[in-house]
């Protein structure tokens, strides 16, 4: 018997772009609204989660979206970038690394293992792309996420700024070798 949870590579269609825009807005807001000014959240959501923006990201050949559905309802997603330069030393090639740019699940699915399933699938995608490492950025104040990534073997290798509206925040850069 197959699981009602399905994690698939997202199709590059307008319908999927609209679905990702809605899910992206919902999950980002659920995760960060309490810790950010409303005007900064609004600015970030408007700039990053419109259907047109999602369609452009879907069309990028270096980007892969994994979309998780439970009985045809979208419950989480991951945005992966092949050949990421995040945290790479100057003069090194990004060709053999994959970045998890986003990994979010709906609030009502946190703690169910869905995030872990998405991460396992992201690591599988990195291996299929012949990557030697996976990198990601995580807000230094998001302790739950940092612990989640550590359980998968990620280690801090640096930091970089991340802007939410007018607020410049600090993200840790984490890496896992494959």
JSON list of C-alpha atoms in Angstrom, two decimals:
[
{"chain": "A", "resi": 1, "resn": "UNK", "atom": "CA", "xyz": [0.00, 0.00, 0.00]},
{"chain": "A", "resi": 2, "resn": "UNK", "atom": "CA", "xyz": [1.41, 3.40, -0.92]},
{"chain": "A", "resi": 3, "resn": "UNK", "atom": "CA", "xyz": [1.69, 6.32, 1.47]},
{"chain": "A", "resi": 4, "resn": "UNK", "atom": "CA", "xyz": [-0.81, 9.19, 1.16]},
{"chain": "A", "resi": 5, "resn": "UNK", "atom": "CA", "xyz": [2.24, 11.52, 1.38]},
{"chain": "A", "resi": 6, "resn": "UNK", "atom": "CA", "xyz": [3.73, 12.30, -2.01]},
{"chain": "A", "resi": 7, "resn": "UNK", "atom": "CA", "xyz": [6.91, 14.33, -2.57]},
{"chain": "A", "resi": 8, "resn": "UNK", "atom": "CA", "xyz": [7.39, 15.14, -6.24]},
{"chain": "A", "resi": 9, "resn": "UNK", "atom": "CA", "xyz": [9.45, 17.48, -8.37]},
{"chain": "A", "resi": 10, "resn": "UNK", "atom": "CA", "xyz": [7.10, 20.37, -9.09]},
{"chain": "A", "resi": 11, "resn": "UNK", "atom": "CA", "xyz": [5.93, 20.87, -12.64]},
{"chain": "A", "resi": 12, "resn": "UNK", "atom": "CA", "xyz": [6.80, 24.17, -14.27]},
{"chain": "A", "resi": 13, "resn": "UNK", "atom": "CA", "xyz": [3.23, 25.42, -14.74]},
{"chain": "A", "resi": 14, "resn": "UNK", "atom": "CA", "xyz": [1.25, 28.52, -13.80]},
{"chain": "A", "resi": 15, "resn": "UNK", "atom": "CA", "xyz": [-1.01, 26.42, -11.56]},
{"chain": "A", "resi": 16, "resn": "UNK", "atom": "CA", "xyz": [1.99, 25.10, -9.61]},
{"chain": "A", "resi": 17, "resn": "UNK", "atom": "CA", "xyz": [3.46, 28.63, -9.42]},
{"chain": "A", "resi": 18, "resn": "UNK", "atom": "CA", "xyz": [0.21, 29.86, -7.84]},
{"chain": "A", "resi": 19, "resn": "UNK", "atom": "CA", "xyz": [0.24, 26.91, -5.43]},
{"chain": "A", "resi": 20, "resn": "UNK", "atom": "CA", "xyz": [3.87, 27.62, -4.44]},
{"chain": "A", "resi": 21, "resn": "UNK", "atom": "CA", "xyz": [3.13, 31.33, -3.98]},
{"chain": "A", "resi": 22, "resn": "UNK", "atom": "CA", "xyz": [0.28, 30.58, -1.58]},
{"chain": "A", "resi": 23, "resn": "UNK", "atom": "CA", "xyz": [2.17, 27.85, 0.31]},
{"chain": "A", "resi": 24, "resn": "UNK", "atom": "CA", "xyz": [5.34, 29.96, 0.44]},
{"chain": "A", "resi": 25, "resn": "UNK", "atom": "CA", "xyz": [3.52, 32.98, 1.86]},
{"chain": "A", "resi": 26, "resn": "UNK", "atom": "CA", "xyz": [1.65, 30.86, 4.40]},
{"chain": "A", "resi": 27, "resn": "UNK", "atom": "CA", "xyz": [4.66, 28.93, 5.69]},
{"chain": "A", "resi": 28, "resn": "UNK", "atom": "CA", "xyz": [7.04, 31.90, 5.78]},
{"chain": "A", "resi": 29, "resn": "UNK", "atom": "CA", "xyz": [4.48, 33.96, 7.67]},
{"chain": "A", "resi": 30, "resn": "UNK", "atom": "CA", "xyz": [3.71, 31.13, 10.11]},
{"chain": "A", "resi": 31, "resn": "UNK", "atom": "CA", "xyz": [7.43, 30.69, 10.77]},
{"chain": "A", "resi": 32, "resn": "UNK", "atom": "CA", "xyz": [8.59, 34.30, 11.09]},
{"chain": "A", "resi": 33, "resn": "UNK", "atom": "CA", "xyz": [5.68, 36.75, 11.60]},
{"chain": "A", "resi": 34, "resn": "UNK", "atom": "CA", "xyz": [5.92, 36.70, 15.39]},
{"chain": "A", "resi": 35, "resn": "UNK", "atom": "CA", "xyz": [9.60, 37.77, 15.25]},
{"chain": "A", "resi": 36, "resn": "UNK", "atom": "CA", "xyz": [9.36, 40.50, 12.60]},
{"chain": "A", "resi": 37, "resn": "UNK", "atom": "CA", "xyz": [7.60, 43.82, 12.14]},
{"chain": "A", "resi": 38, "resn": "UNK", "atom": "CA", "xyz": [4.37, 43.49, 10.14]},
{"chain": "A", "resi": 39, "resn": "UNK", "atom": "CA", "xyz": [5.57, 46.00, 7.53]},
{"chain": "A", "resi": 40, "resn": "UNK", "atom": "CA", "xyz": [8.82, 44.05, 7.02]},
{"chain": "A", "resi": 41, "resn": "UNK", "atom": "CA", "xyz": [6.91, 40.79, 6.64]},
{"chain": "A", "resi": 42, "resn": "UNK", "atom": "CA", "xyz": [4.51, 42.34, 4.15]},
{"chain": "A", "resi": 43, "resn": "UNK", "atom": "CA", "xyz": [7.38, 43.75, 2.07]},
{"chain": "A", "resi": 44, "resn": "UNK", "atom": "CA", "xyz": [9.22, 40.42, 2.05]},
{"chain": "A", "resi": 45, "resn": "UNK", "atom": "CA", "xyz": [6.14, 38.38, 1.18]},
{"chain": "A", "resi": 46, "resn": "UNK", "atom": "CA", "xyz": [5.18, 40.76, -1.65]},
{"chain": "A", "resi": 47, "resn": "UNK", "atom": "CA", "xyz": [8.69, 40.69, -3.11]},
{"chain": "A", "resi": 48, "resn": "UNK", "atom": "CA", "xyz": [9.21, 36.93, -2.90]},
{"chain": "A", "resi": 49, "resn": "UNK", "atom": "CA", "xyz": [5.94, 35.04, -3.07]},
{"chain": "A", "resi": 50, "resn": "UNK", "atom": "CA", "xyz": [3.87, 36.32, -5.94]},
{"chain": "A", "resi": 51, "resn": "UNK", "atom": "CA", "xyz": [2.80, 33.84, -8.63]},
{"chain": "A", "resi": 52, "resn": "UNK", "atom": "CA", "xyz": [4.96, 35.65, -11.22]},
{"chain": "A", "resi": 53, "resn": "UNK", "atom": "CA", "xyz": [8.03, 35.38, -8.98]},
{"chain": "A", "resi": 54, "resn": "UNK", "atom": "CA", "xyz": [7.35, 31.70, -8.37]},
{"chain": "A", "resi": 55, "resn": "UNK", "atom": "CA", "xyz": [6.92, 31.07, -12.10]},
{"chain": "A", "resi": 56, "resn": "UNK", "atom": "CA", "xyz": [10.27, 32.75, -12.79]},
{"chain": "A", "resi": 57, "resn": "UNK", "atom": "CA", "xyz": [11.90, 30.54, -10.14]},
{"chain": "A", "resi": 58, "resn": "UNK", "atom": "CA", "xyz": [10.24, 27.43, -11.59]},
{"chain": "A", "resi": 59, "resn": "UNK", "atom": "CA", "xyz": [11.63, 28.32, -15.03]},
{"chain": "A", "resi": 60, "resn": "UNK", "atom": "CA", "xyz": [15.23, 28.64, -13.75]},
{"chain": "A", "resi": 61, "resn": "UNK", "atom": "CA", "xyz": [17.07, 25.49, -14.95]},
{"chain": "A", "resi": 62, "resn": "UNK", "atom": "CA", "xyz": [19.28, 25.52, -11.83]},
{"chain": "A", "resi": 63, "resn": "UNK", "atom": "CA", "xyz": [16.23, 25.37, -9.52]},
{"chain": "A", "resi": 64, "resn": "UNK", "atom": "CA", "xyz": [14.27, 22.28, -8.47]},
{"chain": "A", "resi": 65, "resn": "UNK", "atom": "CA", "xyz": [11.15, 22.54, -6.33]},
{"chain": "A", "resi": 66, "resn": "UNK", "atom": "CA", "xyz": [10.03, 19.54, -4.29]},
{"chain": "A", "resi": 67, "resn": "UNK", "atom": "CA", "xyz": [6.35, 19.73, -3.45]},
{"chain": "A", "resi": 68, "resn": "UNK", "atom": "CA", "xyz": [4.84, 17.62, -0.66]},
{"chain": "A", "resi": 69, "resn": "UNK", "atom": "CA", "xyz": [1.16, 16.67, -0.86]},
{"chain": "A", "resi": 70, "resn": "UNK", "atom": "CA", "xyz": [-0.95, 14.77, 1.62]},
{"chain": "A", "resi": 71, "resn": "UNK", "atom": "CA", "xyz": [-4.00, 13.43, -0.19]},
{"chain": "A", "resi": 72, "resn": "UNK", "atom": "CA", "xyz": [-3.56, 16.05, -2.94]},
{"chain": "A", "resi": 73, "resn": "UNK", "atom": "CA", "xyz": [-3.29, 18.96, -0.44]},
{"chain": "A", "resi": 74, "resn": "UNK", "atom": "CA", "xyz": [0.06, 20.84, -0.49]},
{"chain": "A", "resi": 75, "resn": "UNK", "atom": "CA", "xyz": [1.61, 20.67, 2.98]},
{"chain": "A", "resi": 76, "resn": "UNK", "atom": "CA", "xyz": [5.28, 21.57, 2.43]},
{"chain": "A", "resi": 77, "resn": "UNK", "atom": "CA", "xyz": [7.99, 22.25, -0.09]},
{"chain": "A", "resi": 78, "resn": "UNK", "atom": "CA", "xyz": [11.69, 22.68, -0.67]},
{"chain": "A", "resi": 79, "resn": "UNK", "atom": "CA", "xyz": [13.43, 24.95, -3.17]},
{"chain": "A", "resi": 80, "resn": "UNK", "atom": "CA", "xyz": [16.82, 23.60, -4.26]},
{"chain": "A", "resi": 81, "resn": "UNK", "atom": "CA", "xyz": [19.53, 25.38, -6.26]},
{"chain": "A", "resi": 82, "resn": "UNK", "atom": "CA", "xyz": [22.12, 23.35, -8.11]},
{"chain": "A", "resi": 83, "resn": "UNK", "atom": "CA", "xyz": [25.56, 24.97, -8.33]},
{"chain": "A", "resi": 84, "resn": "UNK", "atom": "CA", "xyz": [25.07, 27.37, -5.41]},
{"chain": "A", "resi": 85, "resn": "UNK", "atom": "CA", "xyz": [27.79, 29.83, -4.45]},
{"chain": "A", "resi": 86, "resn": "UNK", "atom": "CA", "xyz": [26.50, 30.19, -0.86]},
{"chain": "A", "resi": 87, "resn": "UNK", "atom": "CA", "xyz": [29.43, 29.94, 1.54]},
{"chain": "A", "resi": 88, "resn": "UNK", "atom": "CA", "xyz": [31.90, 28.99, -1.16]},
{"chain": "A", "resi": 89, "resn": "UNK", "atom": "CA", "xyz": [35.52, 30.05, -0.83]},
{"chain": "A", "resi": 90, "resn": "UNK", "atom": "CA", "xyz": [36.77, 32.49, -3.45]},
{"chain": "A", "resi": 91, "resn": "UNK", "atom": "CA", "xyz": [38.19, 30.73, -6.47]},
{"chain": "A", "resi": 92, "resn": "UNK", "atom": "CA", "xyz": [36.30, 27.48, -5.78]},
{"chain": "A", "resi": 93, "resn": "UNK", "atom": "CA", "xyz": [33.72, 26.06, -8.16]},
{"chain": "A", "resi": 94, "resn": "UNK", "atom": "CA", "xyz": [30.08, 25.80, -7.06]},
{"chain": "A", "resi": 95, "resn": "UNK", "atom": "CA", "xyz": [29.41, 23.07, -9.63]},
{"chain": "A", "resi": 96, "resn": "UNK", "atom": "CA", "xyz": [29.31, 20.22, -7.13]},
{"chain": "A", "resi": 97, "resn": "UNK", "atom": "CA", "xyz": [27.00, 21.69, -4.49]},
{"chain": "A", "resi": 98, "resn": "UNK", "atom": "CA", "xyz": [23.29, 21.98, -3.96]},
{"chain": "A", "resi": 99, "resn": "UNK", "atom": "CA", "xyz": [21.67, 24.65, -1.81]},
{"chain": "A", "resi": 100, "resn": "UNK", "atom": "CA", "xyz": [18.46, 24.14, 0.09]},
{"chain": "A", "resi": 101, "resn": "UNK", "atom": "CA", "xyz": [17.18, 27.71, -0.40]},
{"chain": "A", "resi": 102, "resn": "UNK", "atom": "CA", "xyz": [13.86, 27.00, 1.31]},
{"chain": "A", "resi": 103, "resn": "UNK", "atom": "CA", "xyz": [12.41, 24.11, 3.24]},
{"chain": "A", "resi": 104, "resn": "UNK", "atom": "CA", "xyz": [9.05, 24.80, 4.83]},
{"chain": "A", "resi": 105, "resn": "UNK", "atom": "CA", "xyz": [6.08, 22.82, 6.05]},
{"chain": "A", "resi": 106, "resn": "UNK", "atom": "CA", "xyz": [2.71, 24.10, 7.13]},
{"chain": "A", "resi": 107, "resn": "UNK", "atom": "CA", "xyz": [2.54, 24.79, 10.86]},
{"chain": "A", "resi": 108, "resn": "UNK", "atom": "CA", "xyz": [0.03, 22.00, 11.42]},
{"chain": "A", "resi": 109, "resn": "UNK", "atom": "CA", "xyz": [2.55, 19.53, 9.91]},
{"chain": "A", "resi": 110, "resn": "UNK", "atom": "CA", "xyz": [5.55, 20.50, 12.06]},
{"chain": "A", "resi": 111, "resn": "UNK", "atom": "CA", "xyz": [6.68, 17.53, 14.14]},
{"chain": "A", "resi": 112, "resn": "UNK", "atom": "CA", "xyz": [5.13, 14.90, 11.84]},
{"chain": "A", "resi": 113, "resn": "UNK", "atom": "CA", "xyz": [8.33, 13.93, 10.04]},
{"chain": "A", "resi": 114, "resn": "UNK", "atom": "CA", "xyz": [7.39, 15.83, 6.88]},
{"chain": "A", "resi": 115, "resn": "UNK", "atom": "CA", "xyz": [10.36, 18.19, 7.17]},
{"chain": "A", "resi": 116, "resn": "UNK", "atom": "CA", "xyz": [12.69, 15.22, 7.56]},
{"chain": "A", "resi": 117, "resn": "UNK", "atom": "CA", "xyz": [11.13, 13.52, 4.54]},
{"chain": "A", "resi": 118, "resn": "UNK", "atom": "CA", "xyz": [11.69, 16.67, 2.47]},
{"chain": "A", "resi": 119, "resn": "UNK", "atom": "CA", "xyz": [15.30, 16.94, 3.67]},
{"chain": "A", "resi": 120, "resn": "UNK", "atom": "CA", "xyz": [15.99, 13.28, 2.83]},
{"chain": "A", "resi": 121, "resn": "UNK", "atom": "CA", "xyz": [14.54, 13.86, -0.64]},
{"chain": "A", "resi": 122, "resn": "UNK", "atom": "CA", "xyz": [16.66, 17.03, -1.06]},
{"chain": "A", "resi": 123, "resn": "UNK", "atom": "CA", "xyz": [19.81, 15.08, -0.16]},
{"chain": "A", "resi": 124, "resn": "UNK", "atom": "CA", "xyz": [18.76, 12.36, -2.60]},
{"chain": "A", "resi": 125, "resn": "UNK", "atom": "CA", "xyz": [18.39, 15.03, -5.31]},
{"chain": "A", "resi": 126, "resn": "UNK", "atom": "CA", "xyz": [21.90, 16.32, -4.50]},
{"chain": "A", "resi": 127, "resn": "UNK", "atom": "CA", "xyz": [23.30, 12.83, -4.97]},
{"chain": "A", "resi": 128, "resn": "UNK", "atom": "CA", "xyz": [21.40, 12.38, -8.25]},
{"chain": "A", "resi": 129, "resn": "UNK", "atom": "CA", "xyz": [22.96, 15.67, -9.43]},
{"chain": "A", "resi": 130, "resn": "UNK", "atom": "CA", "xyz": [26.45, 14.35, -8.44]},
{"chain": "A", "resi": 131, "resn": "UNK", "atom": "CA", "xyz": [26.87, 17.03, -5.80]},
{"chain": "A", "resi": 132, "resn": "UNK", "atom": "CA", "xyz": [29.53, 16.61, -3.14]},
{"chain": "A", "resi": 133, "resn": "UNK", "atom": "CA", "xyz": [27.85, 18.84, -0.58]},
{"chain": "A", "resi": 134, "resn": "UNK", "atom": "CA", "xyz": [24.58, 20.48, 0.46]},
{"chain": "A", "resi": 135, "resn": "UNK", "atom": "CA", "xyz": [24.50, 24.01, 1.88]},
{"chain": "A", "resi": 136, "resn": "UNK", "atom": "CA", "xyz": [21.81, 26.24, 3.33]},
{"chain": "A", "resi": 137, "resn": "UNK", "atom": "CA", "xyz": [21.25, 29.46, 5.20]},
{"chain": "A", "resi": 138, "resn": "UNK", "atom": "CA", "xyz": [19.23, 29.59, 8.42]},
{"chain": "A", "resi": 139, "resn": "UNK", "atom": "CA", "xyz": [18.34, 32.56, 10.60]},
{"chain": "A", "resi": 140, "resn": "UNK", "atom": "CA", "xyz": [20.60, 32.55, 13.66]},
{"chain": "A", "resi": 141, "resn": "UNK", "atom": "CA", "xyz": [17.53, 32.98, 15.91]},
{"chain": "A", "resi": 142, "resn": "UNK", "atom": "CA", "xyz": [15.66, 29.97, 14.46]},
{"chain": "A", "resi": 143, "resn": "UNK", "atom": "CA", "xyz": [16.91, 27.46, 17.02]},
{"chain": "A", "resi": 144, "resn": "UNK", "atom": "CA", "xyz": [14.39, 24.77, 16.09]},
{"chain": "A", "resi": 145, "resn": "UNK", "atom": "CA", "xyz": [15.58, 24.79, 12.46]},
{"chain": "A", "resi": 146, "resn": "UNK", "atom": "CA", "xyz": [19.26, 24.88, 13.44]},
{"chain": "A", "resi": 147, "resn": "UNK", "atom": "CA", "xyz": [18.78, 21.78, 15.60]},
{"chain": "A", "resi": 148, "resn": "UNK", "atom": "CA", "xyz": [16.84, 20.08, 12.79]},
{"chain": "A", "resi": 149, "resn": "UNK", "atom": "CA", "xyz": [19.72, 20.65, 10.34]},
{"chain": "A", "resi": 150, "resn": "UNK", "atom": "CA", "xyz": [22.32, 19.50, 12.89]},
{"chain": "A", "resi": 151, "resn": "UNK", "atom": "CA", "xyz": [20.48, 16.18, 13.19]},
{"chain": "A", "resi": 152, "resn": "UNK", "atom": "CA", "xyz": [21.15, 15.73, 9.45]},
{"chain": "A", "resi": 153, "resn": "UNK", "atom": "CA", "xyz": [24.87, 16.39, 9.93]},
{"chain": "A", "resi": 154, "resn": "UNK", "atom": "CA", "xyz": [25.03, 20.03, 8.84]},
{"chain": "A", "resi": 155, "resn": "UNK", "atom": "CA", "xyz": [27.78, 22.16, 10.39]},
{"chain": "A", "resi": 156, "resn": "UNK", "atom": "CA", "xyz": [28.16, 25.95, 10.53]},
{"chain": "A", "resi": 157, "resn": "UNK", "atom": "CA", "xyz": [30.73, 27.21, 8.01]},
{"chain": "A", "resi": 158, "resn": "UNK", "atom": "CA", "xyz": [29.97, 30.93, 7.98]},
{"chain": "A", "resi": 159, "resn": "UNK", "atom": "CA", "xyz": [27.27, 33.57, 7.98]},
{"chain": "A", "resi": 160, "resn": "UNK", "atom": "CA", "xyz": [25.71, 36.13, 5.67]},
{"chain": "A", "resi": 161, "resn": "UNK", "atom": "CA", "xyz": [23.08, 38.89, 5.77]},
{"chain": "A", "resi": 162, "resn": "UNK", "atom": "CA", "xyz": [19.45, 38.18, 4.93]},
{"chain": "A", "resi": 163, "resn": "UNK", "atom": "CA", "xyz": [17.01, 41.03, 4.44]},
{"chain": "A", "resi": 164, "resn": "UNK", "atom": "CA", "xyz": [13.37, 40.90, 5.53]},
{"chain": "A", "resi": 165, "resn": "UNK", "atom": "CA", "xyz": [11.82, 44.20, 4.49]},
{"chain": "A", "resi": 166, "resn": "UNK", "atom": "CA", "xyz": [14.10, 46.85, 5.96]},
{"chain": "A", "resi": 167, "resn": "UNK", "atom": "CA", "xyz": [15.52, 44.52, 8.64]},
{"chain": "A", "resi": 168, "resn": "UNK", "atom": "CA", "xyz": [18.98, 43.08, 7.93]},
{"chain": "A", "resi": 169, "resn": "UNK", "atom": "CA", "xyz": [19.22, 39.77, 9.78]},
{"chain": "A", "resi": 170, "resn": "UNK", "atom": "CA", "xyz": [22.07, 37.32, 10.17]},
{"chain": "A", "resi": 171, "resn": "UNK", "atom": "CA", "xyz": [21.84, 33.85, 8.66]},
{"chain": "A", "resi": 172, "resn": "UNK", "atom": "CA", "xyz": [24.22, 31.06, 9.52]},
{"chain": "A", "resi": 173, "resn": "UNK", "atom": "CA", "xyz": [25.57, 29.12, 6.55]},
{"chain": "A", "resi": 174, "resn": "UNK", "atom": "CA", "xyz": [25.53, 25.36, 7.13]},
{"chain": "A", "resi": 175, "resn": "UNK", "atom": "CA", "xyz": [27.13, 22.62, 5.04]},
{"chain": "A", "resi": 176, "resn": "UNK", "atom": "CA", "xyz": [26.89, 18.84, 4.86]},
{"chain": "A", "resi": 177, "resn": "UNK", "atom": "CA", "xyz": [29.32, 16.76, 2.84]},
{"chain": "A", "resi": 178, "resn": "UNK", "atom": "CA", "xyz": [28.00, 13.84, 0.82]}
]
